[in-house]
Amino acid sequence: MRNTKVLVEGAVVSGIYTLLFLISMYIPLFSLVSLFILPLPFIIYLYRQDLKAGLLFWAVTFGVSLAFAGLNGMIVTLFAGLTGIVMGELYRRKKSAFAVLLGASLSNIVNMLGTLAIAQVFMGINFVKELESQFQSAIGTAEDFYKAGGQDPAQIERLKEQVELIPMLLPTYIIGGAVILAFLTHIAARMLMKRMRYDVPSFPPFREWNLPKSFLWYYIIAIVLTFSMPEKGTSLYIVTINLYMILSFVLIIQGFTVIFYYAWIKNWKRKRIILLVILLFLLSSILPIPLEVVKFLGIIDLGFMIKKRLKPKQ
């Protein structure tokens, strides 16, 4: 009886996945949304059943994807299924929202690296070289624009340096994109599963987020490596700038938790907090100082736990 129920439910969920899959493959505007929507059928099915049933369901969707969209379809299902199965299993085991986010992020990183590898091996596309080519073209266009406007040559050189860094920051983009995609998938899954009356973990209030203190030591190591001035283009240089960028972003998030905690103590209205955050980002587009201050707050909070020293009024 149970096996029949599992098969029937698997057939229904397969139909839902196939519909979402076809929409994502043939409607370009939906393709971006599908990145965090396609794992949902895997998440729901595995949460209701078990890992063995989830893996069988994944195998069935491979055949469906191959029939409708060939190799490209199989790649899409491979990656959507991996994220969905990891998240579904973590939900089923009642893990925390942060554990789910970590698992989904790692799955997405594997997916992105797999995409780069498949593109290189089977399609002969080197994304890093493609990026470098595109940015070199952009540099040439910008250089002509600056020269035509009589701009300072030093500005052109600074622009070149900034643009040349972009391909080297590919690991940062991959990790950042993986985390954002995992977060969006979790939000979508939680909204759907709450409607189905399933017990789904939620993140604590943002003001209560606390990163491990080890991140502070990693940041210090990144700064030391930066001051060691590794030769540009070397592996150590690429590791250093990516480590510094990722940890800076993490500490900025920790700094914003301090701001939100202070706003909670002072009973600020939500609109006021949102306006403050928007203002900080707008100012940082002109000068980097505002976000550096936020990052400093994050460093102090990790080192001295200033949120614990800020006592709400009784």
PDB file of C-alpha atoms in Angstrom:
ATOM      1  CA  MET A   1       0.000   0.000   0.000  1.00  0.00           C
ATOM      2  CA  ARG A   2       2.765   2.400   0.937  1.00  0.00           C
ATOM      3  CA  ASN A   3       4.719   1.580  -2.236  1.00  0.00           C
ATOM      4  CA  THR A   4       1.632   2.367  -4.324  1.00  0.00           C
ATOM      5  CA  LYS A   5       1.184   5.674  -2.517  1.00  0.00           C
ATOM      6  CA  VAL A   6       4.851   6.559  -3.068  1.00  0.00           C
ATOM      7  CA  LEU A   7       4.594   5.737  -6.786  1.00  0.00           C
ATOM      8  CA  VAL A   8       1.377   7.701  -7.271  1.00  0.00           C
ATOM      9  CA  GLU A   9       2.746  10.711  -5.429  1.00  0.00           C
ATOM     10  CA  GLY A  10       6.000  10.446  -7.391  1.00  0.00           C
ATOM     11  CA  ALA A  11       4.060  10.440 -10.674  1.00  0.00           C
ATOM     12  CA  VAL A  12       2.112  13.556  -9.646  1.00  0.00           C
ATOM     13  CA  VAL A  13       5.223  15.430  -8.520  1.00  0.00           C
ATOM     14  CA  SER A  14       7.041  14.341 -11.711  1.00  0.00           C
ATOM     15  CA  GLY A  15       4.228  15.900 -13.718  1.00  0.00           C
ATOM     16  CA  ILE A  16       4.551  19.142 -11.764  1.00  0.00           C
ATOM     17  CA  TYR A  17       8.321  19.155 -12.232  1.00  0.00           C
ATOM     18  CA  THR A  18       7.966  18.451 -15.967  1.00  0.00           C
ATOM     19  CA  LEU A  19       5.592  21.426 -16.356  1.00  0.00           C
ATOM     20  CA  LEU A  20       7.979  23.759 -14.492  1.00  0.00           C
ATOM     21  CA  PHE A  21      10.910  22.334 -16.446  1.00  0.00           C
ATOM     22  CA  LEU A  22       9.281  22.924 -19.846  1.00  0.00           C
ATOM     23  CA  ILE A  23       8.294  26.468 -18.895  1.00  0.00           C
ATOM     24  CA  SER A  24      11.849  27.215 -17.780  1.00  0.00           C
ATOM     25  CA  MET A  25      13.374  25.747 -20.945  1.00  0.00           C
ATOM     26  CA  TYR A  26      11.112  27.463 -23.457  1.00  0.00           C
ATOM     27  CA  ILE A  27      10.092  30.741 -21.781  1.00  0.00           C
ATOM     28  CA  PRO A  28      13.256  32.863 -21.357  1.00  0.00           C
ATOM     29  CA  LEU A  29      11.751  35.259 -18.801  1.00  0.00           C
ATOM     30  CA  PHE A  30      10.982  32.342 -16.472  1.00  0.00           C
ATOM     31  CA  SER A  31      14.454  30.841 -16.727  1.00  0.00           C
ATOM     32  CA  LEU A  32      15.943  33.106 -14.034  1.00  0.00           C
ATOM     33  CA  VAL A  33      13.104  32.381 -11.610  1.00  0.00           C
ATOM     34  CA  SER A  34      13.417  28.673 -12.363  1.00  0.00           C
ATOM     35  CA  LEU A  35      16.875  28.619 -10.749  1.00  0.00           C
ATOM     36  CA  PHE A  36      15.250  28.565  -7.315  1.00  0.00           C
ATOM     37  CA  ILE A  37      11.829  27.164  -8.317  1.00  0.00           C
ATOM     38  CA  LEU A  38      12.882  23.889  -9.994  1.00  0.00           C
ATOM     39  CA  PRO A  39      14.330  22.335  -6.799  1.00  0.00           C
ATOM     40  CA  LEU A  40      10.954  22.709  -5.021  1.00  0.00           C
ATOM     41  CA  PRO A  41       9.329  19.448  -6.284  1.00  0.00           C
ATOM     42  CA  PHE A  42      12.412  17.517  -5.131  1.00  0.00           C
ATOM     43  CA  ILE A  43      12.294  19.223  -1.731  1.00  0.00           C
ATOM     44  CA  ILE A  44       8.594  18.490  -1.162  1.00  0.00           C
ATOM     45  CA  TYR A  45       8.754  14.891  -2.368  1.00  0.00           C
ATOM     46  CA  LEU A  46      11.836  13.990  -0.354  1.00  0.00           C
ATOM     47  CA  TYR A  47      10.452  15.721   2.741  1.00  0.00           C
ATOM     48  CA  ARG A  48       7.274  13.623   2.507  1.00  0.00           C
ATOM     49  CA  GLN A  49       9.036  10.361   1.647  1.00  0.00           C
ATOM     50  CA  ASP A  50      12.713   9.492   2.202  1.00  0.00           C
ATOM     51  CA  LEU A  51      16.128   9.725   0.569  1.00  0.00           C
ATOM     52  CA  LYS A  52      15.740   6.467  -1.379  1.00  0.00           C
ATOM     53  CA  ALA A  53      12.428   7.593  -2.891  1.00  0.00           C
ATOM     54  CA  GLY A  54      13.931  11.012  -3.640  1.00  0.00           C
ATOM     55  CA  LEU A  55      16.851   9.512  -5.538  1.00  0.00           C
ATOM     56  CA  LEU A  56      14.463   7.313  -7.548  1.00  0.00           C
ATOM     57  CA  PHE A  57      12.371  10.386  -8.357  1.00  0.00           C
ATOM     58  CA  TRP A  58      15.548  12.178  -9.481  1.00  0.00           C
ATOM     59  CA  ALA A  59      16.394   9.278 -11.813  1.00  0.00           C
ATOM     60  CA  VAL A  60      12.889   9.431 -13.365  1.00  0.00           C
ATOM     61  CA  THR A  61      13.188  13.164 -14.028  1.00  0.00           C
ATOM     62  CA  PHE A  62      16.474  12.543 -15.868  1.00  0.00           C
ATOM     63  CA  GLY A  63      14.611  10.456 -18.408  1.00  0.00           C
ATOM     64  CA  VAL A  64      11.881  13.082 -18.774  1.00  0.00           C
ATOM     65  CA  SER A  65      14.448  15.865 -19.219  1.00  0.00           C
ATOM     66  CA  LEU A  66      16.399  13.884 -21.797  1.00  0.00           C
ATOM     67  CA  ALA A  67      13.233  13.181 -23.784  1.00  0.00           C
ATOM     68  CA  PHE A  68      12.122  16.820 -23.885  1.00  0.00           C
ATOM     69  CA  ALA A  69      15.377  18.807 -23.998  1.00  0.00           C
ATOM     70  CA  GLY A  70      18.315  16.459 -24.573  1.00  0.00           C
ATOM     71  CA  LEU A  71      21.659  17.003 -22.829  1.00  0.00           C
ATOM     72  CA  ASN A  72      20.842  20.569 -21.761  1.00  0.00           C
ATOM     73  CA  GLY A  73      17.702  19.333 -20.042  1.00  0.00           C
ATOM     74  CA  MET A  74      19.621  16.625 -18.200  1.00  0.00           C
ATOM     75  CA  ILE A  75      22.128  19.193 -16.945  1.00  0.00           C
ATOM     76  CA  VAL A  76      19.317  21.414 -15.632  1.00  0.00           C
ATOM     77  CA  THR A  77      17.692  18.465 -13.842  1.00  0.00           C
ATOM     78  CA  LEU A  78      21.032  17.255 -12.498  1.00  0.00           C
ATOM     79  CA  PHE A  79      21.658  20.572 -10.792  1.00  0.00           C
ATOM     80  CA  ALA A  80      18.067  21.277  -9.678  1.00  0.00           C
ATOM     81  CA  GLY A  81      17.821  17.766  -8.288  1.00  0.00           C
ATOM     82  CA  LEU A  82      21.068  17.966  -6.336  1.00  0.00           C
ATOM     83  CA  THR A  83      20.017  21.161  -4.552  1.00  0.00           C
ATOM     84  CA  GLY A  84      16.476  19.922  -4.002  1.00  0.00           C
ATOM     85  CA  ILE A  85      17.532  16.572  -2.573  1.00  0.00           C
ATOM     86  CA  VAL A  86      20.091  18.120  -0.216  1.00  0.00           C
ATOM     87  CA  MET A  87      17.584  20.680   1.054  1.00  0.00           C
ATOM     88  CA  GLY A  88      14.728  18.181   1.281  1.00  0.00           C
ATOM     89  CA  GLU A  89      16.831  15.759   3.302  1.00  0.00           C
ATOM     90  CA  LEU A  90      17.979  18.520   5.665  1.00  0.00           C
ATOM     91  CA  TYR A  91      14.375  19.690   6.143  1.00  0.00           C
ATOM     92  CA  ARG A  92      13.300  16.087   6.784  1.00  0.00           C
ATOM     93  CA  ARG A  93      16.007  15.748   9.437  1.00  0.00           C
ATOM     94  CA  LYS A  94      14.750  18.957  11.117  1.00  0.00           C
ATOM     95  CA  LYS A  95      18.027  20.825  10.658  1.00  0.00           C
ATOM     96  CA  SER A  96      18.243  24.569  11.293  1.00  0.00           C
ATOM     97  CA  ALA A  97      17.701  27.166   8.592  1.00  0.00           C
ATOM     98  CA  PHE A  98      21.420  27.990   8.630  1.00  0.00           C
ATOM     99  CA  ALA A  99      22.294  24.302   8.107  1.00  0.00           C
ATOM    100  CA  VAL A 100      19.890  24.184   5.155  1.00  0.00           C
ATOM    101  CA  LEU A 101      21.415  27.386   3.759  1.00  0.00           C
ATOM    102  CA  LEU A 102      24.917  25.933   4.075  1.00  0.00           C
ATOM    103  CA  GLY A 103      23.944  22.641   2.432  1.00  0.00           C
ATOM    104  CA  ALA A 104      22.122  24.375  -0.410  1.00  0.00           C
ATOM    105  CA  SER A 105      25.006  26.821  -0.929  1.00  0.00           C
ATOM    106  CA  LEU A 106      27.527  23.988  -1.198  1.00  0.00           C
ATOM    107  CA  SER A 107      25.215  22.203  -3.658  1.00  0.00           C
ATOM    108  CA  ASN A 108      24.940  25.358  -5.751  1.00  0.00           C
ATOM    109  CA  ILE A 109      28.721  25.782  -5.772  1.00  0.00           C
ATOM    110  CA  VAL A 110      29.081  22.212  -7.022  1.00  0.00           C
ATOM    111  CA  ASN A 111      26.427  22.963  -9.654  1.00  0.00           C
ATOM    112  CA  MET A 112      28.186  26.107 -10.865  1.00  0.00           C
ATOM    113  CA  LEU A 113      31.592  24.452 -10.998  1.00  0.00           C
ATOM    114  CA  GLY A 114      29.985  21.553 -12.832  1.00  0.00           C
ATOM    115  CA  THR A 115      28.486  23.977 -15.352  1.00  0.00           C
ATOM    116  CA  LEU A 116      31.901  25.508 -15.995  1.00  0.00           C
ATOM    117  CA  ALA A 117      33.482  22.057 -16.377  1.00  0.00           C
ATOM    118  CA  ILE A 118      30.776  20.766 -18.744  1.00  0.00           C
ATOM    119  CA  ALA A 119      30.968  23.936 -20.834  1.00  0.00           C
ATOM    120  CA  GLN A 120      34.750  23.537 -21.077  1.00  0.00           C
ATOM    121  CA  VAL A 121      34.836  19.794 -21.824  1.00  0.00           C
ATOM    122  CA  PHE A 122      31.773  19.266 -24.003  1.00  0.00           C
ATOM    123  CA  MET A 123      31.204  22.701 -25.568  1.00  0.00           C
ATOM    124  CA  GLY A 124      34.724  24.091 -25.695  1.00  0.00           C
ATOM    125  CA  ILE A 125      33.650  27.250 -23.847  1.00  0.00           C
ATOM    126  CA  ASN A 126      36.085  28.719 -21.331  1.00  0.00           C
ATOM    127  CA  PHE A 127      34.038  31.140 -19.248  1.00  0.00           C
ATOM    128  CA  VAL A 128      37.103  32.768 -17.675  1.00  0.00           C
ATOM    129  CA  LYS A 129      38.629  33.556 -21.064  1.00  0.00           C
ATOM    130  CA  GLU A 130      35.248  34.716 -22.339  1.00  0.00           C
ATOM    131  CA  LEU A 131      34.987  37.075 -19.383  1.00  0.00           C
ATOM    132  CA  GLU A 132      38.500  38.397 -19.979  1.00  0.00           C
ATOM    133  CA  SER A 133      37.702  38.982 -23.648  1.00  0.00           C
ATOM    134  CA  GLN A 134      34.483  40.830 -22.834  1.00  0.00           C
ATOM    135  CA  PHE A 135      36.162  43.001 -20.228  1.00  0.00           C
ATOM    136  CA  GLN A 136      39.100  43.799 -22.487  1.00  0.00           C
ATOM    137  CA  SER A 137      36.609  45.002 -25.071  1.00  0.00           C
ATOM    138  CA  ALA A 138      34.860  47.070 -22.403  1.00  0.00           C
ATOM    139  CA  ILE A 139      38.199  48.583 -21.351  1.00  0.00           C
ATOM    140  CA  GLY A 140      38.932  49.601 -24.941  1.00  0.00           C
ATOM    141  CA  THR A 141      35.533  51.263 -25.279  1.00  0.00           C
ATOM    142  CA  ALA A 142      35.895  53.067 -21.953  1.00  0.00           C
ATOM    143  CA  GLU A 143      39.421  54.191 -22.841  1.00  0.00           C
ATOM    144  CA  ASP A 144      38.201  55.731 -26.092  1.00  0.00           C
ATOM    145  CA  PHE A 145      35.377  57.436 -24.196  1.00  0.00           C
ATOM    146  CA  TYR A 146      37.733  58.869 -21.565  1.00  0.00           C
ATOM    147  CA  LYS A 147      40.200  60.090 -24.186  1.00  0.00           C
ATOM    148  CA  ALA A 148      37.440  61.738 -26.198  1.00  0.00           C
ATOM    149  CA  GLY A 149      36.283  63.537 -23.069  1.00  0.00           C
ATOM    150  CA  GLY A 150      39.800  64.693 -22.176  1.00  0.00           C
ATOM    151  CA  GLN A 151      39.822  62.794 -18.901  1.00  0.00           C
ATOM    152  CA  ASP A 152      42.897  62.273 -16.739  1.00  0.00           C
ATOM    153  CA  PRO A 153      44.896  59.224 -18.008  1.00  0.00           C
ATOM    154  CA  ALA A 154      45.304  58.144 -14.384  1.00  0.00           C
ATOM    155  CA  GLN A 155      41.544  57.525 -14.253  1.00  0.00           C
ATOM    156  CA  ILE A 156      41.808  55.245 -17.271  1.00  0.00           C
ATOM    157  CA  GLU A 157      44.567  53.238 -15.572  1.00  0.00           C
ATOM    158  CA  ARG A 158      42.486  52.891 -12.393  1.00  0.00           C
ATOM    159  CA  LEU A 159      39.535  51.722 -14.483  1.00  0.00           C
ATOM    160  CA  LYS A 160      41.761  49.152 -16.206  1.00  0.00           C
ATOM    161  CA  GLU A 161      42.969  47.824 -12.858  1.00  0.00           C
ATOM    162  CA  GLN A 162      39.425  47.487 -11.554  1.00  0.00           C
ATOM    163  CA  VAL A 163      38.127  45.743 -14.675  1.00  0.00           C
ATOM    164  CA  GLU A 164      41.119  43.373 -14.827  1.00  0.00           C
ATOM    165  CA  LEU A 165      40.248  42.189 -11.306  1.00  0.00           C
ATOM    166  CA  ILE A 166      36.789  40.992 -12.317  1.00  0.00           C
ATOM    167  CA  PRO A 167      37.812  37.634 -13.881  1.00  0.00           C
ATOM    168  CA  MET A 168      40.067  36.972 -10.867  1.00  0.00           C
ATOM    169  CA  LEU A 169      37.087  37.456  -8.566  1.00  0.00           C
ATOM    170  CA  LEU A 170      35.160  34.613 -10.195  1.00  0.00           C
ATOM    171  CA  PRO A 171      35.343  32.466  -6.995  1.00  0.00           C
ATOM    172  CA  THR A 172      33.744  35.330  -5.048  1.00  0.00           C
ATOM    173  CA  TYR A 173      30.967  35.635  -7.626  1.00  0.00           C
ATOM    174  CA  ILE A 174      30.359  31.872  -7.547  1.00  0.00           C
ATOM    175  CA  ILE A 175      30.192  31.700  -3.745  1.00  0.00           C
ATOM    176  CA  GLY A 176      28.086  34.857  -3.494  1.00  0.00           C
ATOM    177  CA  GLY A 177      25.706  33.679  -6.210  1.00  0.00           C
ATOM    178  CA  ALA A 178      25.417  30.233  -4.616  1.00  0.00           C
ATOM    179  CA  VAL A 179      24.487  31.686  -1.220  1.00  0.00           C
ATOM    180  CA  ILE A 180      21.939  34.137  -2.678  1.00  0.00           C
ATOM    181  CA  LEU A 181      20.350  31.387  -4.781  1.00  0.00           C
ATOM    182  CA  ALA A 182      20.208  29.067  -1.750  1.00  0.00           C
ATOM    183  CA  PHE A 183      18.569  31.807   0.317  1.00  0.00           C
ATOM    184  CA  LEU A 184      15.921  32.453  -2.360  1.00  0.00           C
ATOM    185  CA  THR A 185      15.234  28.720  -2.705  1.00  0.00           C
ATOM    186  CA  HIS A 186      14.814  28.419   1.072  1.00  0.00           C
ATOM    187  CA  ILE A 187      12.387  31.365   1.130  1.00  0.00           C
ATOM    188  CA  ALA A 188      10.348  29.880  -1.739  1.00  0.00           C
ATOM    189  CA  ALA A 189      10.363  26.414  -0.137  1.00  0.00           C
ATOM    190  CA  ARG A 190       9.343  27.785   3.247  1.00  0.00           C
ATOM    191  CA  MET A 191       6.445  29.787   1.779  1.00  0.00           C
ATOM    192  CA  LEU A 192       5.158  26.710  -0.056  1.00  0.00           C
ATOM    193  CA  MET A 193       5.686  24.269   2.809  1.00  0.00           C
ATOM    194  CA  LYS A 194       4.037  26.556   5.363  1.00  0.00           C
ATOM    195  CA  ARG A 195       0.923  26.578   3.162  1.00  0.00           C
ATOM    196  CA  MET A 196       1.058  22.786   3.216  1.00  0.00           C
ATOM    197  CA  ARG A 197       1.294  22.973   7.047  1.00  0.00           C
ATOM    198  CA  TYR A 198       4.758  21.442   7.234  1.00  0.00           C
ATOM    199  CA  ASP A 199       7.178  22.316  10.008  1.00  0.00           C
ATOM    200  CA  VAL A 200       9.911  24.325   8.276  1.00  0.00           C
ATOM    201  CA  PRO A 201      12.843  25.998  10.086  1.00  0.00           C
ATOM    202  CA  SER A 202      13.079  29.769   9.862  1.00  0.00           C
ATOM    203  CA  PHE A 203      15.989  32.112  10.386  1.00  0.00           C
ATOM    204  CA  PRO A 204      16.112  33.968  13.692  1.00  0.00           C
ATOM    205  CA  PRO A 205      15.541  37.739  13.500  1.00  0.00           C
ATOM    206  CA  PHE A 206      18.357  39.374  11.545  1.00  0.00           C
ATOM    207  CA  ARG A 207      19.438  41.379  14.606  1.00  0.00           C
ATOM    208  CA  GLU A 208      20.232  38.107  16.409  1.00  0.00           C
ATOM    209  CA  TRP A 209      22.527  36.714  13.733  1.00  0.00           C
ATOM    210  CA  ASN A 210      26.033  36.015  15.028  1.00  0.00           C
ATOM    211  CA  LEU A 211      28.812  34.664  12.859  1.00  0.00           C
ATOM    212  CA  PRO A 212      31.553  32.445  14.318  1.00  0.00           C
ATOM    213  CA  LYS A 213      34.441  34.368  15.872  1.00  0.00           C
ATOM    214  CA  SER A 214      36.815  32.420  13.622  1.00  0.00           C
ATOM    215  CA  PHE A 215      35.742  34.668  10.739  1.00  0.00           C
ATOM    216  CA  LEU A 216      37.557  37.523  12.455  1.00  0.00           C
ATOM    217  CA  TRP A 217      40.820  35.549  12.470  1.00  0.00           C
ATOM    218  CA  TYR A 218      40.344  34.620   8.821  1.00  0.00           C
ATOM    219  CA  TYR A 219      39.894  38.307   8.039  1.00  0.00           C
ATOM    220  CA  ILE A 220      43.127  39.176   9.876  1.00  0.00           C
ATOM    221  CA  ILE A 221      44.926  36.493   7.845  1.00  0.00           C
ATOM    222  CA  ALA A 222      43.480  38.001   4.639  1.00  0.00           C
ATOM    223  CA  ILE A 223      44.740  41.460   5.629  1.00  0.00           C
ATOM    224  CA  VAL A 224      48.222  40.084   6.393  1.00  0.00           C
ATOM    225  CA  LEU A 225      48.283  38.351   2.997  1.00  0.00           C
ATOM    226  CA  THR A 226      47.177  41.601   1.360  1.00  0.00           C
ATOM    227  CA  PHE A 227      50.041  43.529   2.966  1.00  0.00           C
ATOM    228  CA  SER A 228      52.485  40.849   1.824  1.00  0.00           C
ATOM    229  CA  MET A 229      51.829  42.154  -1.727  1.00  0.00           C
ATOM    230  CA  PRO A 230      51.642  38.841  -3.648  1.00  0.00           C
ATOM    231  CA  GLU A 231      52.503  39.134  -7.320  1.00  0.00           C
ATOM    232  CA  LYS A 232      49.489  40.039  -9.429  1.00  0.00           C
ATOM    233  CA  GLY A 233      47.983  37.112 -11.320  1.00  0.00           C
ATOM    234  CA  THR A 234      49.543  34.408  -9.124  1.00  0.00           C
ATOM    235  CA  SER A 235      47.467  31.823  -7.273  1.00  0.00           C
ATOM    236  CA  LEU A 236      48.295  33.452  -3.933  1.00  0.00           C
ATOM    237  CA  TYR A 237      47.089  36.813  -5.271  1.00  0.00           C
ATOM    238  CA  ILE A 238      43.779  35.349  -6.469  1.00  0.00           C
ATOM    239  CA  VAL A 239      43.248  33.526  -3.161  1.00  0.00           C
ATOM    240  CA  THR A 240      44.061  36.689  -1.209  1.00  0.00           C
ATOM    241  CA  ILE A 241      41.695  39.058  -3.023  1.00  0.00           C
ATOM    242  CA  ASN A 242      38.842  36.544  -2.993  1.00  0.00           C
ATOM    243  CA  LEU A 243      39.330  35.760   0.687  1.00  0.00           C
ATOM    244  CA  TYR A 244      39.419  39.463   1.502  1.00  0.00           C
ATOM    245  CA  MET A 245      36.301  40.256  -0.561  1.00  0.00           C
ATOM    246  CA  ILE A 246      34.232  37.380   0.850  1.00  0.00           C
ATOM    247  CA  LEU A 247      35.188  38.080   4.465  1.00  0.00           C
ATOM    248  CA  SER A 248      34.600  41.816   4.020  1.00  0.00           C
ATOM    249  CA  PHE A 249      31.074  41.068   2.821  1.00  0.00           C
ATOM    250  CA  VAL A 250      30.503  38.698   5.757  1.00  0.00           C
ATOM    251  CA  LEU A 251      31.675  41.315   8.263  1.00  0.00           C
ATOM    252  CA  ILE A 252      29.450  43.942   6.645  1.00  0.00           C
ATOM    253  CA  ILE A 253      26.478  41.616   7.243  1.00  0.00           C
ATOM    254  CA  GLN A 254      27.557  41.259  10.885  1.00  0.00           C
ATOM    255  CA  GLY A 255      27.804  45.055  11.108  1.00  0.00           C
ATOM    256  CA  PHE A 256      24.257  45.445   9.828  1.00  0.00           C
ATOM    257  CA  THR A 257      23.046  43.058  12.548  1.00  0.00           C
ATOM    258  CA  VAL A 258      24.426  45.553  15.087  1.00  0.00           C
ATOM    259  CA  ILE A 259      22.535  48.402  13.408  1.00  0.00           C
ATOM    260  CA  PHE A 260      19.315  46.377  13.357  1.00  0.00           C
ATOM    261  CA  TYR A 261      19.803  45.395  17.017  1.00  0.00           C
ATOM    262  CA  TYR A 262      20.303  49.020  18.019  1.00  0.00           C
ATOM    263  CA  ALA A 263      17.210  50.006  16.000  1.00  0.00           C
ATOM    264  CA  TRP A 264      15.215  47.308  17.819  1.00  0.00           C
ATOM    265  CA  ILE A 265      16.335  48.627  21.206  1.00  0.00           C
ATOM    266  CA  LYS A 266      15.335  52.161  20.212  1.00  0.00           C
ATOM    267  CA  ASN A 267      12.019  50.975  18.752  1.00  0.00           C
ATOM    268  CA  TRP A 268      12.695  52.465  15.358  1.00  0.00           C
ATOM    269  CA  LYS A 269      10.003  51.993  12.758  1.00  0.00           C
ATOM    270  CA  ARG A 270      10.777  49.599   9.898  1.00  0.00           C
ATOM    271  CA  LYS A 271      10.640  52.415   7.330  1.00  0.00           C
ATOM    272  CA  ARG A 272      13.353  54.286   9.185  1.00  0.00           C
ATOM    273  CA  ILE A 273      15.654  51.264   9.208  1.00  0.00           C
ATOM    274  CA  ILE A 274      15.072  50.562   5.498  1.00  0.00           C
ATOM    275  CA  LEU A 275      15.793  54.192   4.614  1.00  0.00           C
ATOM    276  CA  LEU A 276      19.018  54.079   6.640  1.00  0.00           C
ATOM    277  CA  VAL A 277      20.210  50.923   4.848  1.00  0.00           C
ATOM    278  CA  ILE A 278      19.368  52.389   1.423  1.00  0.00           C
ATOM    279  CA  LEU A 279      21.170  55.615   2.338  1.00  0.00           C
ATOM    280  CA  LEU A 280      24.282  53.705   3.416  1.00  0.00           C
ATOM    281  CA  PHE A 281      24.416  51.815   0.107  1.00  0.00           C
ATOM    282  CA  LEU A 282      23.807  54.981  -1.916  1.00  0.00           C
ATOM    283  CA  LEU A 283      26.608  56.808  -0.096  1.00  0.00           C
ATOM    284  CA  SER A 284      28.933  53.825  -0.531  1.00  0.00           C
ATOM    285  CA  SER A 285      28.513  54.098  -4.318  1.00  0.00           C
ATOM    286  CA  ILE A 286      30.239  57.502  -4.043  1.00  0.00           C
ATOM    287  CA  LEU A 287      32.641  56.810  -1.180  1.00  0.00           C
ATOM    288  CA  PRO A 288      33.462  53.438   0.411  1.00  0.00           C
ATOM    289  CA  ILE A 289      33.517  54.952   3.916  1.00  0.00           C
ATOM    290  CA  PRO A 290      29.901  54.123   5.003  1.00  0.00           C
ATOM    291  CA  LEU A 291      30.245  50.372   4.381  1.00  0.00           C
ATOM    292  CA  GLU A 292      33.724  50.417   5.926  1.00  0.00           C
ATOM    293  CA  VAL A 293      32.129  51.824   9.084  1.00  0.00           C
ATOM    294  CA  VAL A 294      29.510  49.056   8.978  1.00  0.00           C
ATOM    295  CA  LYS A 295      32.281  46.490   8.526  1.00  0.00           C
ATOM    296  CA  PHE A 296      34.136  47.978  11.508  1.00  0.00           C
ATOM    297  CA  LEU A 297      30.971  47.509  13.584  1.00  0.00           C
ATOM    298  CA  GLY A 298      30.951  43.861  12.516  1.00  0.00           C
ATOM    299  CA  ILE A 299      34.589  43.431  13.529  1.00  0.00           C
ATOM    300  CA  ILE A 300      33.978  45.016  16.938  1.00  0.00           C
ATOM    301  CA  ASP A 301      30.881  42.892  17.473  1.00  0.00           C
ATOM    302  CA  LEU A 302      32.717  39.662  16.708  1.00  0.00           C
ATOM    303  CA  GLY A 303      35.645  40.681  18.899  1.00  0.00           C
ATOM    304  CA  PHE A 304      33.810  42.269  21.857  1.00  0.00           C
ATOM    305  CA  MET A 305      30.150  41.194  21.461  1.00  0.00           C
ATOM    306  CA  ILE A 306      28.811  44.742  21.607  1.00  0.00           C
ATOM    307  CA  LYS A 307      25.232  43.566  20.997  1.00  0.00           C
ATOM    308  CA  LYS A 308      25.327  41.801  24.366  1.00  0.00           C
ATOM    309  CA  ARG A 309      26.439  45.060  25.962  1.00  0.00           C
ATOM    310  CA  LEU A 310      23.498  46.945  24.459  1.00  0.00           C
ATOM    311  CA  LYS A 311      20.687  46.235  26.884  1.00  0.00           C
ATOM    312  CA  PRO A 312      17.085  46.804  25.792  1.00  0.00           C
ATOM    313  CA  LYS A 313      15.025  49.041  28.054  1.00  0.00           C
ATOM    314  CA  GLN A 314      12.911  47.139  30.542  1.00  0.00           C
TER     315      GLN A 314
END
